[in-house]
Each structure stands twice: as C-alpha cells, then as structure tokens.
mmCIF file of C-alpha atoms in Angstrom:
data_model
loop_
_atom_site.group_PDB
_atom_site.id
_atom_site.type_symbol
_atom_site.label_atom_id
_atom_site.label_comp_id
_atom_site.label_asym_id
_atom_site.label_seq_id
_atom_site.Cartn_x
_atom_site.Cartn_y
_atom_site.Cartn_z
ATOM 1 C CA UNK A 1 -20.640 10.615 -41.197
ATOM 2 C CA UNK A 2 -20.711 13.004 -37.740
ATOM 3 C CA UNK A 3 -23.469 12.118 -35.158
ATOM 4 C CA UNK A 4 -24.513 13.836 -32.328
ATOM 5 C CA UNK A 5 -27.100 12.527 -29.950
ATOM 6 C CA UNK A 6 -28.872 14.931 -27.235
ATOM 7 C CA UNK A 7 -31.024 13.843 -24.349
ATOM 8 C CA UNK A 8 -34.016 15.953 -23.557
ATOM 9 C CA UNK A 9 -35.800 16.438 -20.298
ATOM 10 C CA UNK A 10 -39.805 18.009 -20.422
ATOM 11 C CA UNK A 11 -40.194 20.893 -19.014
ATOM 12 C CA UNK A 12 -41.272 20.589 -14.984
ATOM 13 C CA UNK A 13 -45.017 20.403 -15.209
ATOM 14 C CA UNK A 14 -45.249 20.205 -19.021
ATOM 15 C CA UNK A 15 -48.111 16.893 -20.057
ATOM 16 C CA UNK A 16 -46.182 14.603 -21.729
ATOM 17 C CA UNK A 17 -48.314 14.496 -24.892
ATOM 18 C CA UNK A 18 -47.826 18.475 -24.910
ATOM 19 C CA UNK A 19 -44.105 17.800 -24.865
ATOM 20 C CA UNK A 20 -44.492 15.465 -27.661
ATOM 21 C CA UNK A 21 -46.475 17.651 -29.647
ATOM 22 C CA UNK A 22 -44.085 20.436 -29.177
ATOM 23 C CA UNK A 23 -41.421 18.784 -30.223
ATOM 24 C CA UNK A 24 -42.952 17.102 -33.178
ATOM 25 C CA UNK A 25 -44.543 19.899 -35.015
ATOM 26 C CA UNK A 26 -43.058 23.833 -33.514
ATOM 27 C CA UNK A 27 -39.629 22.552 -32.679
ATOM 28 C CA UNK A 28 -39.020 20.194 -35.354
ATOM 29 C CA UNK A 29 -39.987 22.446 -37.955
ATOM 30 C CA UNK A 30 -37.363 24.983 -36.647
ATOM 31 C CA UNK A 31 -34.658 22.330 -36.860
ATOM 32 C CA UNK A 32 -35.863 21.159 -40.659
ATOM 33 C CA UNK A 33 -33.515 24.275 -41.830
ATOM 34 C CA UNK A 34 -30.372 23.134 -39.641
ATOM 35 C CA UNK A 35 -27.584 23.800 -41.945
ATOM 36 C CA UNK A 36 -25.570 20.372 -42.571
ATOM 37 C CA UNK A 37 -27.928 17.493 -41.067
ATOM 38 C CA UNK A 38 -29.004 14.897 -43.391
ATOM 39 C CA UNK A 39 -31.144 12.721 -40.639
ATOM 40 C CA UNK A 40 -32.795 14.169 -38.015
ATOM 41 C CA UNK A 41 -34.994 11.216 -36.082
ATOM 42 C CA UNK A 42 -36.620 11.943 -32.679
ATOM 43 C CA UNK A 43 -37.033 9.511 -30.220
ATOM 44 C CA UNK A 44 -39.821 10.059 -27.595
ATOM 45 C CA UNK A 45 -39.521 7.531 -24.668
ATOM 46 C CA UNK A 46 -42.650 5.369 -23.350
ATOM 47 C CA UNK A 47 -43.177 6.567 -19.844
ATOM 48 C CA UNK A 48 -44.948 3.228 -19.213
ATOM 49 C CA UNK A 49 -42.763 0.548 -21.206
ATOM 50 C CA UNK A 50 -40.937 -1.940 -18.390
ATOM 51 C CA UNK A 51 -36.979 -1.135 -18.099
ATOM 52 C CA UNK A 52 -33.748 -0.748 -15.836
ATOM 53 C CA UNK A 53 -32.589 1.708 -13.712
ATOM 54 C CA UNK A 54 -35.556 3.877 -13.290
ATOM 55 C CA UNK A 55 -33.717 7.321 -12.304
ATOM 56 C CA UNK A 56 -30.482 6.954 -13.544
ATOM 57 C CA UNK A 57 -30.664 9.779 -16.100
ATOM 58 C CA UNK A 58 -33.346 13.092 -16.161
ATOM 59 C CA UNK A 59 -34.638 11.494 -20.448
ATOM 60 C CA UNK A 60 -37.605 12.286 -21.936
ATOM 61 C CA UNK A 61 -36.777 12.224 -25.494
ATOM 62 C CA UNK A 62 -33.518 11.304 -27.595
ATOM 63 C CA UNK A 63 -32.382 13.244 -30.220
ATOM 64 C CA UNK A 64 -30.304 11.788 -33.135
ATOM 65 C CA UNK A 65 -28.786 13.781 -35.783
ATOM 66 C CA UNK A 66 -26.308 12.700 -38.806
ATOM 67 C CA UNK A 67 -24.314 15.849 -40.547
ATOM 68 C CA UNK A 68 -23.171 15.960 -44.350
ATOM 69 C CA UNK A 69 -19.453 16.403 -43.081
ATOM 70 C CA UNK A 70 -17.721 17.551 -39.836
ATOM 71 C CA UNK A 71 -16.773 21.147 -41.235
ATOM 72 C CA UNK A 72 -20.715 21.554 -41.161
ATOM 73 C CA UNK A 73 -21.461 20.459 -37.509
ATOM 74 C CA UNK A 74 -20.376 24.045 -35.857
ATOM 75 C CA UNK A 75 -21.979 26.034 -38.940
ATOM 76 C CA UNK A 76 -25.232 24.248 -37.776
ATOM 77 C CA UNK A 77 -24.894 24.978 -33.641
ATOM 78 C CA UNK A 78 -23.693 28.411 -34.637
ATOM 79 C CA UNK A 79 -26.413 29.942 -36.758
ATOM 80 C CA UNK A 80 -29.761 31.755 -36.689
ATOM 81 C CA UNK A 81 -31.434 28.971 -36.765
ATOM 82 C CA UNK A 82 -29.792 27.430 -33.825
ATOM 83 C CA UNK A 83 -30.566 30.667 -31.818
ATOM 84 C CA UNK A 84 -34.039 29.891 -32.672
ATOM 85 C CA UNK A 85 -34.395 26.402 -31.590
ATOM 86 C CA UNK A 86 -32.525 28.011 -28.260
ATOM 87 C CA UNK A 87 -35.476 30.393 -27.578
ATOM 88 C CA UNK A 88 -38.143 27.434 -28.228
ATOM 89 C CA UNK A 89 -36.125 25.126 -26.402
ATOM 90 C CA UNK A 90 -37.316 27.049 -22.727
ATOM 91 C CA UNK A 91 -40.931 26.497 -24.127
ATOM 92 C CA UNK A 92 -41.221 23.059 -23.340
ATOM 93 C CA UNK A 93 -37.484 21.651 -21.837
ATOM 94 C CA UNK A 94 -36.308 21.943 -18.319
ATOM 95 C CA UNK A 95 -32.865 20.394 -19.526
ATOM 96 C CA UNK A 96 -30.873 19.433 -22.456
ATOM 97 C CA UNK A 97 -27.477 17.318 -22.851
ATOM 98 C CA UNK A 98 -25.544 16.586 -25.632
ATOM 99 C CA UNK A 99 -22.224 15.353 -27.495
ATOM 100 C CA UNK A 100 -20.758 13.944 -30.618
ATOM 101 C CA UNK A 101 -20.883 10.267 -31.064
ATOM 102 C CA UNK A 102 -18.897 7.457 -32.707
ATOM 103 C CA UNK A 103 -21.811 5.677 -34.777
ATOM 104 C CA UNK A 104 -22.629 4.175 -38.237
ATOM 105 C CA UNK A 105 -24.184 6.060 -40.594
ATOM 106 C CA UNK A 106 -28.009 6.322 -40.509
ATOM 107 C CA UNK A 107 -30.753 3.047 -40.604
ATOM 108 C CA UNK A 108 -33.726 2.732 -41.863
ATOM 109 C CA UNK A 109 -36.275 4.112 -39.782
ATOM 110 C CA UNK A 110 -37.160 2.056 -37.062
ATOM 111 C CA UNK A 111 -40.464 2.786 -35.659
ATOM 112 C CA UNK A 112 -39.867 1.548 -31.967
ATOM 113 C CA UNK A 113 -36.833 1.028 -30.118
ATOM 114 C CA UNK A 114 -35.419 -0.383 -27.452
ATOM 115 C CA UNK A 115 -32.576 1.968 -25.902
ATOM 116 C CA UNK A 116 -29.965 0.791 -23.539
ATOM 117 C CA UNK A 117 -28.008 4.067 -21.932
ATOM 118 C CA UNK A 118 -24.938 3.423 -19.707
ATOM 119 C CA UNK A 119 -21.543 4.915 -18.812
ATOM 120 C CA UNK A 120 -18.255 3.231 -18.650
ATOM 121 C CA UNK A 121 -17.026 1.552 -15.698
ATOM 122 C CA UNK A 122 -13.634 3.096 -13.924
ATOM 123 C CA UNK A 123 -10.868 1.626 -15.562
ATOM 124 C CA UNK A 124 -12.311 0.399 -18.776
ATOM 125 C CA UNK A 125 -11.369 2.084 -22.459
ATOM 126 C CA UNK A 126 -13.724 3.134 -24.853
ATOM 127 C CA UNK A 127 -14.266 0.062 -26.717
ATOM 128 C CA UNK A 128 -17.175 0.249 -28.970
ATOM 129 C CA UNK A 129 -15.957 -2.984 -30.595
ATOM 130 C CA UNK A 130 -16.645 -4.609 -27.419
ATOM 131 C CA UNK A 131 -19.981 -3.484 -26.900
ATOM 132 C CA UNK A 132 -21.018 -3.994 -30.464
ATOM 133 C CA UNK A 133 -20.014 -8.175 -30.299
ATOM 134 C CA UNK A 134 -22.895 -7.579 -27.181
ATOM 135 C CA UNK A 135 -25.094 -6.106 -28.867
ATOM 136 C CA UNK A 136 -24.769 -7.928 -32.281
ATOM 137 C CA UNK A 137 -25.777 -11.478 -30.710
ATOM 138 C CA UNK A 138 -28.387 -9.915 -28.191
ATOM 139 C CA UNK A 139 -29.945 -8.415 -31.267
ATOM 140 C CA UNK A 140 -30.599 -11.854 -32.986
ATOM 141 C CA UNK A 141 -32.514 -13.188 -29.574
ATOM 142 C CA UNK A 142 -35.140 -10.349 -30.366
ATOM 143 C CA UNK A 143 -38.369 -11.442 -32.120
ATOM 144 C CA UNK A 144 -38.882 -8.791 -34.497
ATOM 145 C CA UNK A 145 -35.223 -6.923 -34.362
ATOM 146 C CA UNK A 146 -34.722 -4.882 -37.550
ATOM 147 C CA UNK A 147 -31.148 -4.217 -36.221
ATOM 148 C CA UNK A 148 -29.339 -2.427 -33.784
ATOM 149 C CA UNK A 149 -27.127 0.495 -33.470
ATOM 150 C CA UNK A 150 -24.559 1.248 -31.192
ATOM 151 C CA UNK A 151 -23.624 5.139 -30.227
ATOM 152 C CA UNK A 152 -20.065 5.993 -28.195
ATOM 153 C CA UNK A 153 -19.640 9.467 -26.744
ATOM 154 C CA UNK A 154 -16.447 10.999 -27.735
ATOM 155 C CA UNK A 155 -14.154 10.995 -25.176
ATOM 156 C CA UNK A 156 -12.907 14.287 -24.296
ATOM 157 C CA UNK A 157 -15.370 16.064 -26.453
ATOM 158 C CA UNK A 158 -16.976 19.104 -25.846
ATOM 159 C CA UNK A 159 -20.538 18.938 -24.782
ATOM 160 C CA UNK A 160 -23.744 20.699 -25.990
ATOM 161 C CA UNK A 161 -25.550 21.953 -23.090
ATOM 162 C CA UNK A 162 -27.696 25.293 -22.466
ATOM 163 C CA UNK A 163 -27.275 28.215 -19.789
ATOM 164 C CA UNK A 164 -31.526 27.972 -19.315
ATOM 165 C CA UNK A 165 -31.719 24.710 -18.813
ATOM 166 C CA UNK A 166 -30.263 21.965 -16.487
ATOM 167 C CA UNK A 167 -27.734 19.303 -17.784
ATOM 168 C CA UNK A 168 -27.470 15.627 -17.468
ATOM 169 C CA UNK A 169 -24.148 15.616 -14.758
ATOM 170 C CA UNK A 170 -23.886 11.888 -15.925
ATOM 171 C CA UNK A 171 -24.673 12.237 -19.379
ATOM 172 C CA UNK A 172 -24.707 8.639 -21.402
ATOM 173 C CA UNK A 173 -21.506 7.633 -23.001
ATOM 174 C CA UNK A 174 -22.287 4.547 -24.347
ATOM 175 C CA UNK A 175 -26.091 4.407 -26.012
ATOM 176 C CA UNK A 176 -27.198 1.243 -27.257
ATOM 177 C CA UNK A 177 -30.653 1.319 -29.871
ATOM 178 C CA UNK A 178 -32.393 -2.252 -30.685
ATOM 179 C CA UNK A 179 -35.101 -1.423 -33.769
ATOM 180 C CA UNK A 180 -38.435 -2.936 -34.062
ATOM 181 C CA UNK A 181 -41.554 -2.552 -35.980
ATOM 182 C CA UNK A 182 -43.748 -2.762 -33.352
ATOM 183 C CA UNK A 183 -44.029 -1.369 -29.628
ATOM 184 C CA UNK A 184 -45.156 -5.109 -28.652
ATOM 185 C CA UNK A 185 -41.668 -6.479 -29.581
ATOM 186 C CA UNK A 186 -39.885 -3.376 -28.348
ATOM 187 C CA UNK A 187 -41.083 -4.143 -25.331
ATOM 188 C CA UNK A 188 -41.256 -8.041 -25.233
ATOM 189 C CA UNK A 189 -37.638 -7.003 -25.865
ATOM 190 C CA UNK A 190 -37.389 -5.063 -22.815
ATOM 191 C CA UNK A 191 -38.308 -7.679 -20.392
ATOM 192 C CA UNK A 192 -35.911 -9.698 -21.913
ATOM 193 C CA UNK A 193 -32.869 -7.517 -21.670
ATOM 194 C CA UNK A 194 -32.153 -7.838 -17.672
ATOM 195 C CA UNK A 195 -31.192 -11.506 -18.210
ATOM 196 C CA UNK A 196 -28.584 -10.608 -20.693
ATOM 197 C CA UNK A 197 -26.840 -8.109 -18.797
ATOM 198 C CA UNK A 198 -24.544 -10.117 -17.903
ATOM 199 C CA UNK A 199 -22.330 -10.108 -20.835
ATOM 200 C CA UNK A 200 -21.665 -6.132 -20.174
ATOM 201 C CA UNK A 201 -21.288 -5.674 -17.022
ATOM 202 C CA UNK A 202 -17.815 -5.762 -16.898
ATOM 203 C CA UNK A 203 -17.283 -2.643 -19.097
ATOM 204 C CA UNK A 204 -20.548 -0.813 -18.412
ATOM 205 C CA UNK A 205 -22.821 0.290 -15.307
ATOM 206 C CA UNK A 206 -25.350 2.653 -14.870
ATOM 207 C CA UNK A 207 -27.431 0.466 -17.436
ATOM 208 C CA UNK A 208 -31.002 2.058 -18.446
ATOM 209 C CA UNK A 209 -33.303 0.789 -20.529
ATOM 210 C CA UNK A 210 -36.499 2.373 -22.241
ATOM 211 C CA UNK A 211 -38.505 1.848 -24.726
ATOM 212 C CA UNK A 212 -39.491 4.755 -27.319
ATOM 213 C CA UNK A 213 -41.219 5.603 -30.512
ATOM 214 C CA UNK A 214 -39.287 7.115 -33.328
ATOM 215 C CA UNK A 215 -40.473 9.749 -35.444
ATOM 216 C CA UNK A 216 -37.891 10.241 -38.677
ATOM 217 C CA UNK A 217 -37.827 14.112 -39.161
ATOM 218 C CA UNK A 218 -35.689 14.330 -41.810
#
C-alpha cells in the first residue's frame, strides 16, 4: 500500500495551538476529499516533550498518508482538491517537505508517539531491514509500546515540496514511530531513547527525536 509522509513547519509567528487548530479542522477537512487515500493521520509534535537533536530539521507536524493503489497517488497531488489544500497551505505553513515512503500498511491509531527522524550515513544502503531489527527490540523496552513503525524515503524519488513555502534541504529519510497510549509513556520513552542509540549509529546520524499526539483523520 503507497505511503507518503510530509513534514510541516508553522507558519513564522503563527501560536502553535492556532497551527493545530488549523490544521485539524480547515485543512483537514479539505484533504477528507483527497482522491485515493485510505488513512490520513496527523501528527502534531509536543514543543515541550524531552528529545535529540533540537534543530536538526524545521518540524512542526508530520503528515502520514496511505493510498488505495499507486496509479491513485498522482490523481490525488494533481487535482482540485490538491490546488485547494495549496492555497490553505500559505494560511498557516512557512514550509512543507515531502516524499514517498517504504512502510507497512496502516496501525491502529496510536494516540502518542514517539518519532525518531534521521538520514543515512555516507556510505551506508538503504536498509530498512536493518533499522527495523533496531527498532523491533527497542520497542519491547517501552512500558506501554503498542508497536512501532518504521518509514524509508525512496531513494531517488521525487519530492513534494511547494514554490510558497520553504523546504526541508535535509529532509528525513529514515522515520522511525514508537506508539503509545499515553503522552506519559511517550515520553518516559523519550528519555530513554539516547541510551539506545547506540545500536544505529553506524547506519544513521542526524538522529531527532520528538514526541507528538496523533489525530487519525481518516
């Protein structure tokens, strides 16, 4: 099943609960009548949740969508409906980065999360094997895990980005997702990760961790 996922940035200036509840209720609804997606889950990061490599990447929210089949992806980005969401993106986004991802298909929703974004080191392959036998164990450490998903940017592919808006230079390509019921193991979690970093750090840097609240849209 195709996934993309797309990092948001807030508009400069924009309250953070305004960019929430733009995104939740105006821009959401727009992107209900996407042609193709079956899930549409937003994940809106916790400016004040502990985590890694404050910086790294411009993320205020993470956008997750799963399409029917890939011969629907394009009819989706290249619709009315897409020209819409453009126009309401400049309302409350100051930048916008995205790609097609190798994933599973969609979870059940996981109310908090704990996201680990990071980019392949020079010289290593794109070996989502590898960092799902990290993940899988780390996972099972976590009081509270519901699971864990692990997202790999196509290599190569080409990436969704606006003329309006600023992109992420360094966008993601490997984006880790830890699920949890509550934001007090999501971020009990968090703390936890740095001493486990070990185990990837051969075949990842730029590691970034965050905790955020999803909201299942469709």
């Amino acid at each position: 099943m195709p996934k993309r996922i797309t990092y948001l940035e807030k508009r400069d200036g924009l309250a953070r609960k305004d960019f929430r509840t733009h995104w939740s209720t105006t821009h959401a609804e727009i992107a209900r009548a996407l042609s193709g997606v079956t899930d549409y889950r937003q994940n809106h990061l916790l400016e004040s949740a502990p985590g890694l490599g404050a910086g790294l990447y411009r993320v205020d929210g993470i956008v997750e969508l799963w399409f029917a089949a890939d011969d629907v992806v394009h009819a989706g980005f290249d619709s009315a409906v897409a020209d819409r969401l453009m126009v309401d993106e400049q309302e409350f986004l100051s930048g916008l980065t995205g790609g097609p991802v190798t994933a599973g298909a969609p979870h059940a929703p996981w109310p908090f999360k704990l996201w680990v974004l990071a980019r392949w080191r020079d010289g290593t392959d794109n070996d989502f094997d590898a960092v799902d036998r990290w993940a899988g164990p780390l996972s099972a450490t976590f009081d509270g895990a519901l699971g864990r998903a692990v997202n790999v940017l196509v290599p190569g592919a080409d990436l969704l980005v606006r003329a309006a808006l600023r992109r992420e230079e360094h966008i993601p390509e490997v984006a880790i997702s830890f699920g949890f019921a509550d934001e007090a193991a999501a971020r009990a979690a968090a703390s936890m990760l740095p001493a486990h970093v070990d185990g990837v750090q051969g075949i990842l840097t730029g590691l970034y961790t965050r905790v955020a609240e999803e909201l299942v849209i469709i």
